[in-house]
């Protein structure tokens, strides 16, 4: 399938989504969401990233463009706690585009966390946005279709840098303060928690996860903390639905009001009342 044909298909899909009277029950398509990646497009200025997030196997990007895309993907990785990556290929090794994208996410991130992997597929010209965790919850299909429409137009014009940036920009729809990697909360709950934590006086971030690995919750939380709070100033909590526990970490002394509330929080989590546990945390920072 040629990209020009794929663009026409996407355009039809976007039109159908925008004209439809029915709404996605789990991922509401608001006006703000639908316009996020529409023109005009401006690159966000970000710092250089030490990580590798762009794998240009097809050789589509200049060194300058590759660095710009990599720095932006690295910013999303730390700011939004998204496991982001971009793969460009000219050969899918006999796999479907979606299966290839899923396989690459498994290879790079062991399939863990909230993922946003962009596959620029010059083998069959069917590009893929692979989403997991909070990226699946917060990025609606209409937003993805809209971004793909504009990105495909850019790439047809040989502007792969802008095309890739537009698709990565979907990551900015994800939350900053409450990240539901486990996808255990409804869209409305996630947005409510995000709003409450964003208004806290302290810089607080909370992650919901299912830790089925041999790595301890404490070690996982420290890694997330280092990504999010490089200066060591901030508070991060992790709710693990596998163990029914909530833990907290900070580079500074934890507030006494939080330490006092953690018994209540863990009792609620142990009972499976995850919503109650999060609300108890929010109560702490509302005071």
mmCIF file of C-alpha atoms in Angstrom:
data_model
loop_
_atom_site.group_PDB
_atom_site.id
_atom_site.type_symbol
_atom_site.label_atom_id
_atom_site.label_comp_id
_atom_site.label_asym_id
_atom_site.label_seq_id
_atom_site.Cartn_x
_atom_site.Cartn_y
_atom_site.Cartn_z
ATOM 1 C CA UNK A 1 0.000 0.000 0.000
ATOM 2 C CA UNK A 2 1.550 3.332 -1.016
ATOM 3 C CA UNK A 3 1.645 6.136 1.532
ATOM 4 C CA UNK A 4 -0.422 8.361 -0.760
ATOM 5 C CA UNK A 5 -3.185 5.734 -0.792
ATOM 6 C CA UNK A 6 -2.808 5.289 2.948
ATOM 7 C CA UNK A 7 -3.219 9.048 3.375
ATOM 8 C CA UNK A 8 -6.544 8.912 1.519
ATOM 9 C CA UNK A 9 -7.730 6.079 3.746
ATOM 10 C CA UNK A 10 -6.739 8.011 6.878
ATOM 11 C CA UNK A 11 -8.466 11.141 5.599
ATOM 12 C CA UNK A 12 -11.675 9.144 5.150
ATOM 13 C CA UNK A 13 -11.309 7.671 8.648
ATOM 14 C CA UNK A 14 -10.765 11.090 10.212
ATOM 15 C CA UNK A 15 -13.820 12.417 8.417
ATOM 16 C CA UNK A 16 -15.938 9.507 9.628
ATOM 17 C CA UNK A 17 -14.773 9.977 13.226
ATOM 18 C CA UNK A 18 -15.452 13.701 13.213
ATOM 19 C CA UNK A 19 -18.864 13.317 11.584
ATOM 20 C CA UNK A 20 -20.013 10.349 13.679
ATOM 21 C CA UNK A 21 -22.700 10.843 16.300
ATOM 22 C CA UNK A 22 -21.448 7.995 18.471
ATOM 23 C CA UNK A 23 -18.612 8.541 20.981
ATOM 24 C CA UNK A 24 -15.883 6.192 22.195
ATOM 25 C CA UNK A 25 -17.074 5.238 25.691
ATOM 26 C CA UNK A 26 -13.609 4.715 27.147
ATOM 27 C CA UNK A 27 -11.666 7.417 25.309
ATOM 28 C CA UNK A 28 -13.806 10.518 24.739
ATOM 29 C CA UNK A 29 -12.697 12.576 21.742
ATOM 30 C CA UNK A 30 -12.823 16.189 22.847
ATOM 31 C CA UNK A 31 -12.208 19.180 20.627
ATOM 32 C CA UNK A 32 -8.880 19.804 22.383
ATOM 33 C CA UNK A 33 -7.767 16.238 21.783
ATOM 34 C CA UNK A 34 -8.757 16.266 18.122
ATOM 35 C CA UNK A 35 -6.793 19.441 17.424
ATOM 36 C CA UNK A 36 -3.625 18.543 19.300
ATOM 37 C CA UNK A 37 -1.610 17.515 16.259
ATOM 38 C CA UNK A 38 -3.347 19.655 13.635
ATOM 39 C CA UNK A 39 -1.574 22.508 11.882
ATOM 40 C CA UNK A 40 0.194 24.766 12.707
ATOM 41 C CA UNK A 41 2.946 22.596 14.153
ATOM 42 C CA UNK A 42 5.788 23.908 16.320
ATOM 43 C CA UNK A 43 8.586 21.810 17.776
ATOM 44 C CA UNK A 44 8.989 21.926 21.540
ATOM 45 C CA UNK A 45 12.417 23.054 22.743
ATOM 46 C CA UNK A 46 13.916 20.351 24.935
ATOM 47 C CA UNK A 47 17.280 19.511 26.432
ATOM 48 C CA UNK A 48 19.643 16.942 24.920
ATOM 49 C CA UNK A 49 18.879 13.363 25.886
ATOM 50 C CA UNK A 50 21.456 10.761 26.882
ATOM 51 C CA UNK A 51 19.196 7.839 25.944
ATOM 52 C CA UNK A 52 18.528 6.232 22.568
ATOM 53 C CA UNK A 53 14.912 6.333 21.437
ATOM 54 C CA UNK A 54 15.171 6.631 17.635
ATOM 55 C CA UNK A 55 16.247 3.581 15.639
ATOM 56 C CA UNK A 56 16.578 4.759 12.049
ATOM 57 C CA UNK A 57 17.089 1.398 10.357
ATOM 58 C CA UNK A 58 15.805 2.746 7.028
ATOM 59 C CA UNK A 59 18.212 5.715 7.048
ATOM 60 C CA UNK A 60 15.508 8.355 6.630
ATOM 61 C CA UNK A 61 16.861 11.020 8.989
ATOM 62 C CA UNK A 62 19.870 13.318 8.825
ATOM 63 C CA UNK A 63 22.077 13.384 11.956
ATOM 64 C CA UNK A 64 20.506 16.724 12.945
ATOM 65 C CA UNK A 65 16.944 15.466 12.459
ATOM 66 C CA UNK A 66 17.685 12.213 14.273
ATOM 67 C CA UNK A 67 19.023 14.136 17.293
ATOM 68 C CA UNK A 68 16.019 16.474 17.368
ATOM 69 C CA UNK A 69 13.576 13.557 17.318
ATOM 70 C CA UNK A 70 15.613 11.612 19.862
ATOM 71 C CA UNK A 71 15.765 14.558 22.274
ATOM 72 C CA UNK A 72 11.988 15.005 22.067
ATOM 73 C CA UNK A 73 11.309 11.293 22.603
ATOM 74 C CA UNK A 74 13.682 11.450 25.587
ATOM 75 C CA UNK A 75 11.760 14.406 26.998
ATOM 76 C CA UNK A 76 8.508 12.422 26.759
ATOM 77 C CA UNK A 77 10.253 9.457 28.383
ATOM 78 C CA UNK A 78 11.118 11.541 31.455
ATOM 79 C CA UNK A 79 8.356 14.165 31.637
ATOM 80 C CA UNK A 80 5.423 11.861 30.875
ATOM 81 C CA UNK A 81 7.122 8.625 32.018
ATOM 82 C CA UNK A 82 6.349 7.119 28.618
ATOM 83 C CA UNK A 83 8.451 4.314 27.174
ATOM 84 C CA UNK A 84 8.798 6.049 23.823
ATOM 85 C CA UNK A 85 10.584 4.908 20.674
ATOM 86 C CA UNK A 86 10.607 5.379 16.906
ATOM 87 C CA UNK A 87 11.651 2.650 14.477
ATOM 88 C CA UNK A 88 12.108 3.259 10.734
ATOM 89 C CA UNK A 89 12.360 0.137 8.569
ATOM 90 C CA UNK A 90 12.514 -1.023 4.973
ATOM 91 C CA UNK A 91 12.059 -4.699 5.885
ATOM 92 C CA UNK A 92 9.516 -6.190 8.325
ATOM 93 C CA UNK A 93 11.216 -9.610 8.432
ATOM 94 C CA UNK A 94 8.029 -11.284 7.220
ATOM 95 C CA UNK A 95 5.893 -9.821 10.037
ATOM 96 C CA UNK A 96 2.788 -7.641 9.877
ATOM 97 C CA UNK A 97 3.443 -3.959 10.695
ATOM 98 C CA UNK A 98 1.545 -4.190 14.009
ATOM 99 C CA UNK A 99 3.310 -7.393 15.077
ATOM 100 C CA UNK A 100 6.665 -5.874 14.156
ATOM 101 C CA UNK A 101 5.911 -2.792 16.285
ATOM 102 C CA UNK A 102 4.811 -4.957 19.226
ATOM 103 C CA UNK A 103 7.919 -7.107 18.856
ATOM 104 C CA UNK A 104 10.157 -4.024 18.893
ATOM 105 C CA UNK A 105 8.453 -2.651 22.006
ATOM 106 C CA UNK A 106 9.073 -5.985 23.709
ATOM 107 C CA UNK A 107 12.727 -5.938 22.606
ATOM 108 C CA UNK A 108 13.391 -2.353 23.751
ATOM 109 C CA UNK A 109 11.270 -2.119 26.902
ATOM 110 C CA UNK A 110 10.435 -5.761 27.679
ATOM 111 C CA UNK A 111 6.815 -4.827 26.935
ATOM 112 C CA UNK A 112 6.587 -2.905 30.216
ATOM 113 C CA UNK A 113 5.154 0.446 31.235
ATOM 114 C CA UNK A 114 3.171 2.933 29.200
ATOM 115 C CA UNK A 115 4.412 2.657 25.645
ATOM 116 C CA UNK A 116 4.311 4.924 22.615
ATOM 117 C CA UNK A 117 6.206 3.300 19.764
ATOM 118 C CA UNK A 118 6.072 4.787 16.265
ATOM 119 C CA UNK A 119 6.820 2.494 13.332
ATOM 120 C CA UNK A 120 7.695 4.305 10.092
ATOM 121 C CA UNK A 121 7.278 1.421 7.695
ATOM 122 C CA UNK A 122 8.771 1.897 4.241
ATOM 123 C CA UNK A 123 8.406 -1.809 3.529
ATOM 124 C CA UNK A 124 4.629 -1.717 2.972
ATOM 125 C CA UNK A 125 4.024 1.989 3.783
ATOM 126 C CA UNK A 126 1.554 1.215 6.578
ATOM 127 C CA UNK A 127 2.863 3.188 9.543
ATOM 128 C CA UNK A 128 1.876 2.168 13.077
ATOM 129 C CA UNK A 129 1.319 3.948 16.393
ATOM 130 C CA UNK A 130 1.693 1.257 19.045
ATOM 131 C CA UNK A 131 0.202 2.255 22.438
ATOM 132 C CA UNK A 132 0.074 0.611 25.850
ATOM 133 C CA UNK A 133 -0.805 1.665 29.414
ATOM 134 C CA UNK A 134 -1.551 5.355 29.916
ATOM 135 C CA UNK A 135 -0.899 6.007 26.215
ATOM 136 C CA UNK A 136 -3.763 3.685 25.343
ATOM 137 C CA UNK A 137 -6.083 5.336 27.883
ATOM 138 C CA UNK A 138 -5.271 8.970 27.129
ATOM 139 C CA UNK A 139 -4.698 8.962 23.362
ATOM 140 C CA UNK A 140 -7.990 8.499 21.542
ATOM 141 C CA UNK A 141 -8.275 6.788 18.167
ATOM 142 C CA UNK A 142 -9.468 10.046 16.621
ATOM 143 C CA UNK A 143 -6.330 11.818 17.891
ATOM 144 C CA UNK A 144 -4.150 9.067 16.470
ATOM 145 C CA UNK A 145 -5.924 9.206 13.090
ATOM 146 C CA UNK A 146 -5.600 12.981 12.999
ATOM 147 C CA UNK A 147 -1.878 12.848 13.820
ATOM 148 C CA UNK A 148 -1.288 10.105 11.259
ATOM 149 C CA UNK A 149 -3.057 12.141 8.566
ATOM 150 C CA UNK A 150 -0.811 15.171 9.037
ATOM 151 C CA UNK A 151 2.320 13.090 9.593
ATOM 152 C CA UNK A 152 1.731 11.133 6.395
ATOM 153 C CA UNK A 153 1.394 14.383 4.441
ATOM 154 C CA UNK A 154 4.751 15.484 5.869
ATOM 155 C CA UNK A 155 6.453 12.193 5.015
ATOM 156 C CA UNK A 156 5.071 12.130 1.483
ATOM 157 C CA UNK A 157 6.861 15.472 1.119
ATOM 158 C CA UNK A 158 10.017 13.751 2.452
ATOM 159 C CA UNK A 159 9.872 15.686 5.743
ATOM 160 C CA UNK A 160 10.310 12.712 8.048
ATOM 161 C CA UNK A 161 11.418 14.885 10.944
ATOM 162 C CA UNK A 162 8.094 16.740 11.146
ATOM 163 C CA UNK A 163 6.133 13.564 10.479
ATOM 164 C CA UNK A 164 7.809 11.735 13.337
ATOM 165 C CA UNK A 165 7.510 14.743 15.655
ATOM 166 C CA UNK A 166 3.758 14.973 14.970
ATOM 167 C CA UNK A 167 3.263 11.331 15.914
ATOM 168 C CA UNK A 168 5.433 11.586 19.020
ATOM 169 C CA UNK A 169 3.443 14.665 20.018
ATOM 170 C CA UNK A 170 0.565 12.336 20.835
ATOM 171 C CA UNK A 171 2.486 11.582 24.014
ATOM 172 C CA UNK A 172 1.695 15.055 25.303
ATOM 173 C CA UNK A 173 -1.935 13.982 25.668
ATOM 174 C CA UNK A 174 -0.835 11.677 28.491
ATOM 175 C CA UNK A 175 -0.923 12.663 32.146
ATOM 176 C CA UNK A 176 1.969 14.273 34.003
ATOM 177 C CA UNK A 177 1.028 13.636 37.649
ATOM 178 C CA UNK A 178 -1.050 10.435 37.665
ATOM 179 C CA UNK A 179 0.141 7.632 35.394
ATOM 180 C CA UNK A 180 -1.995 4.502 35.160
ATOM 181 C CA UNK A 181 0.390 1.938 33.680
ATOM 182 C CA UNK A 182 -1.879 -0.851 34.901
ATOM 183 C CA UNK A 183 -5.019 0.533 33.203
ATOM 184 C CA UNK A 184 -7.116 -0.205 36.287
ATOM 185 C CA UNK A 185 -8.924 3.130 36.468
ATOM 186 C CA UNK A 186 -11.545 4.611 34.184
ATOM 187 C CA UNK A 187 -10.765 7.542 31.899
ATOM 188 C CA UNK A 188 -12.798 9.884 34.117
ATOM 189 C CA UNK A 189 -11.047 8.703 37.302
ATOM 190 C CA UNK A 190 -7.611 9.169 35.740
ATOM 191 C CA UNK A 191 -8.449 12.716 34.657
ATOM 192 C CA UNK A 192 -9.871 13.528 38.098
ATOM 193 C CA UNK A 193 -6.738 12.242 39.855
ATOM 194 C CA UNK A 194 -4.524 14.147 37.409
ATOM 195 C CA UNK A 195 -6.326 17.412 38.064
ATOM 196 C CA UNK A 196 -6.178 16.997 41.834
ATOM 197 C CA UNK A 197 -2.464 16.174 41.944
ATOM 198 C CA UNK A 198 -1.635 18.965 39.503
ATOM 199 C CA UNK A 199 -3.126 21.437 41.984
ATOM 200 C CA UNK A 200 -1.173 20.150 44.985
ATOM 201 C CA UNK A 201 1.282 22.559 46.629
ATOM 202 C CA UNK A 202 3.951 19.849 46.583
ATOM 203 C CA UNK A 203 5.310 18.407 43.334
ATOM 204 C CA UNK A 204 3.655 14.976 43.469
ATOM 205 C CA UNK A 205 3.461 12.157 40.940
ATOM 206 C CA UNK A 206 1.719 8.791 41.376
ATOM 207 C CA UNK A 207 2.031 5.625 39.297
ATOM 208 C CA UNK A 208 -0.351 2.667 39.276
ATOM 209 C CA UNK A 209 1.250 -0.568 38.132
ATOM 210 C CA UNK A 210 1.192 -4.362 38.238
ATOM 211 C CA UNK A 211 4.640 -5.547 39.235
ATOM 212 C CA UNK A 212 4.959 -9.179 38.285
ATOM 213 C CA UNK A 213 8.745 -9.010 37.955
ATOM 214 C CA UNK A 214 11.526 -10.002 40.358
ATOM 215 C CA UNK A 215 12.531 -6.343 40.735
ATOM 216 C CA UNK A 216 11.324 -4.848 43.998
ATOM 217 C CA UNK A 217 8.749 -2.068 44.044
ATOM 218 C CA UNK A 218 11.287 0.142 45.822
ATOM 219 C CA UNK A 219 13.846 -0.261 43.026
ATOM 220 C CA UNK A 220 11.249 0.333 40.303
ATOM 221 C CA UNK A 221 9.997 3.456 42.049
ATOM 222 C CA UNK A 222 13.531 4.843 42.384
ATOM 223 C CA UNK A 223 14.098 4.441 38.646
ATOM 224 C CA UNK A 224 10.870 6.296 37.873
ATOM 225 C CA UNK A 225 11.798 8.956 40.418
ATOM 226 C CA UNK A 226 15.197 9.564 38.820
ATOM 227 C CA UNK A 227 13.516 10.001 35.437
ATOM 228 C CA UNK A 228 10.910 12.421 36.722
ATOM 229 C CA UNK A 229 12.768 14.368 39.408
ATOM 230 C CA UNK A 230 16.385 14.725 38.357
ATOM 231 C CA UNK A 231 16.963 17.427 40.941
ATOM 232 C CA UNK A 232 15.781 15.144 43.763
ATOM 233 C CA UNK A 233 12.950 17.500 44.646
ATOM 234 C CA UNK A 234 9.493 15.982 44.475
ATOM 235 C CA UNK A 235 7.420 13.115 45.824
ATOM 236 C CA UNK A 236 6.539 9.963 43.941
ATOM 237 C CA UNK A 237 4.172 7.194 44.970
ATOM 238 C CA UNK A 238 3.568 3.791 43.431
ATOM 239 C CA UNK A 239 0.416 1.699 43.817
ATOM 240 C CA UNK A 240 1.058 -1.964 42.981
ATOM 241 C CA UNK A 241 -2.142 -3.904 42.382
ATOM 242 C CA UNK A 242 -0.267 -7.244 42.449
ATOM 243 C CA UNK A 243 0.794 -6.864 46.081
ATOM 244 C CA UNK A 244 -1.958 -4.436 47.137
ATOM 245 C CA UNK A 245 0.583 -1.971 48.493
ATOM 246 C CA UNK A 246 1.485 1.696 48.088
ATOM 247 C CA UNK A 247 4.978 3.064 48.674
ATOM 248 C CA UNK A 248 6.435 6.582 48.540
ATOM 249 C CA UNK A 249 9.861 7.981 47.698
ATOM 250 C CA UNK A 250 11.539 11.368 47.681
ATOM 251 C CA UNK A 251 15.040 12.802 47.533
ATOM 252 C CA UNK A 252 13.997 14.860 50.538
ATOM 253 C CA UNK A 253 12.262 13.953 53.798
ATOM 254 C CA UNK A 254 8.700 12.812 53.188
ATOM 255 C CA UNK A 255 6.019 15.083 54.706
ATOM 256 C CA UNK A 256 4.830 13.826 58.089
ATOM 257 C CA UNK A 257 1.210 14.150 56.927
ATOM 258 C CA UNK A 258 1.947 11.631 54.155
ATOM 259 C CA UNK A 259 3.752 9.202 56.465
ATOM 260 C CA UNK A 260 0.770 9.263 58.842
ATOM 261 C CA UNK A 261 -1.681 8.581 56.011
ATOM 262 C CA UNK A 262 0.241 5.633 54.511
ATOM 263 C CA UNK A 263 -1.299 3.132 56.966
ATOM 264 C CA UNK A 264 -4.810 4.061 55.795
ATOM 265 C CA UNK A 265 -3.676 4.052 52.174
ATOM 266 C CA UNK A 266 -2.205 0.562 52.396
ATOM 267 C CA UNK A 267 -5.228 -0.819 54.222
ATOM 268 C CA UNK A 268 -7.459 0.414 51.400
ATOM 269 C CA UNK A 269 -5.114 -0.949 48.745
ATOM 270 C CA UNK A 270 -4.886 -4.344 50.469
ATOM 271 C CA UNK A 271 -8.694 -4.584 50.320
ATOM 272 C CA UNK A 272 -8.631 -3.858 46.585
ATOM 273 C CA UNK A 273 -10.052 -0.369 47.051
ATOM 274 C CA UNK A 274 -7.560 1.307 44.720
ATOM 275 C CA UNK A 275 -9.786 4.326 44.110
ATOM 276 C CA UNK A 276 -10.079 4.857 47.855
ATOM 277 C CA UNK A 277 -6.302 4.568 48.251
ATOM 278 C CA UNK A 278 -5.651 7.229 45.611
ATOM 279 C CA UNK A 279 -8.299 9.533 47.049
ATOM 280 C CA UNK A 280 -6.707 9.187 50.505
ATOM 281 C CA UNK A 281 -3.380 10.300 49.012
ATOM 282 C CA UNK A 282 -5.086 13.243 47.326
ATOM 283 C CA UNK A 283 -6.665 14.196 50.667
ATOM 284 C CA UNK A 284 -3.183 14.507 52.146
ATOM 285 C CA UNK A 285 -2.038 16.995 49.557
ATOM 286 C CA UNK A 286 -5.309 18.922 49.541
ATOM 287 C CA UNK A 287 -4.652 20.054 53.101
#
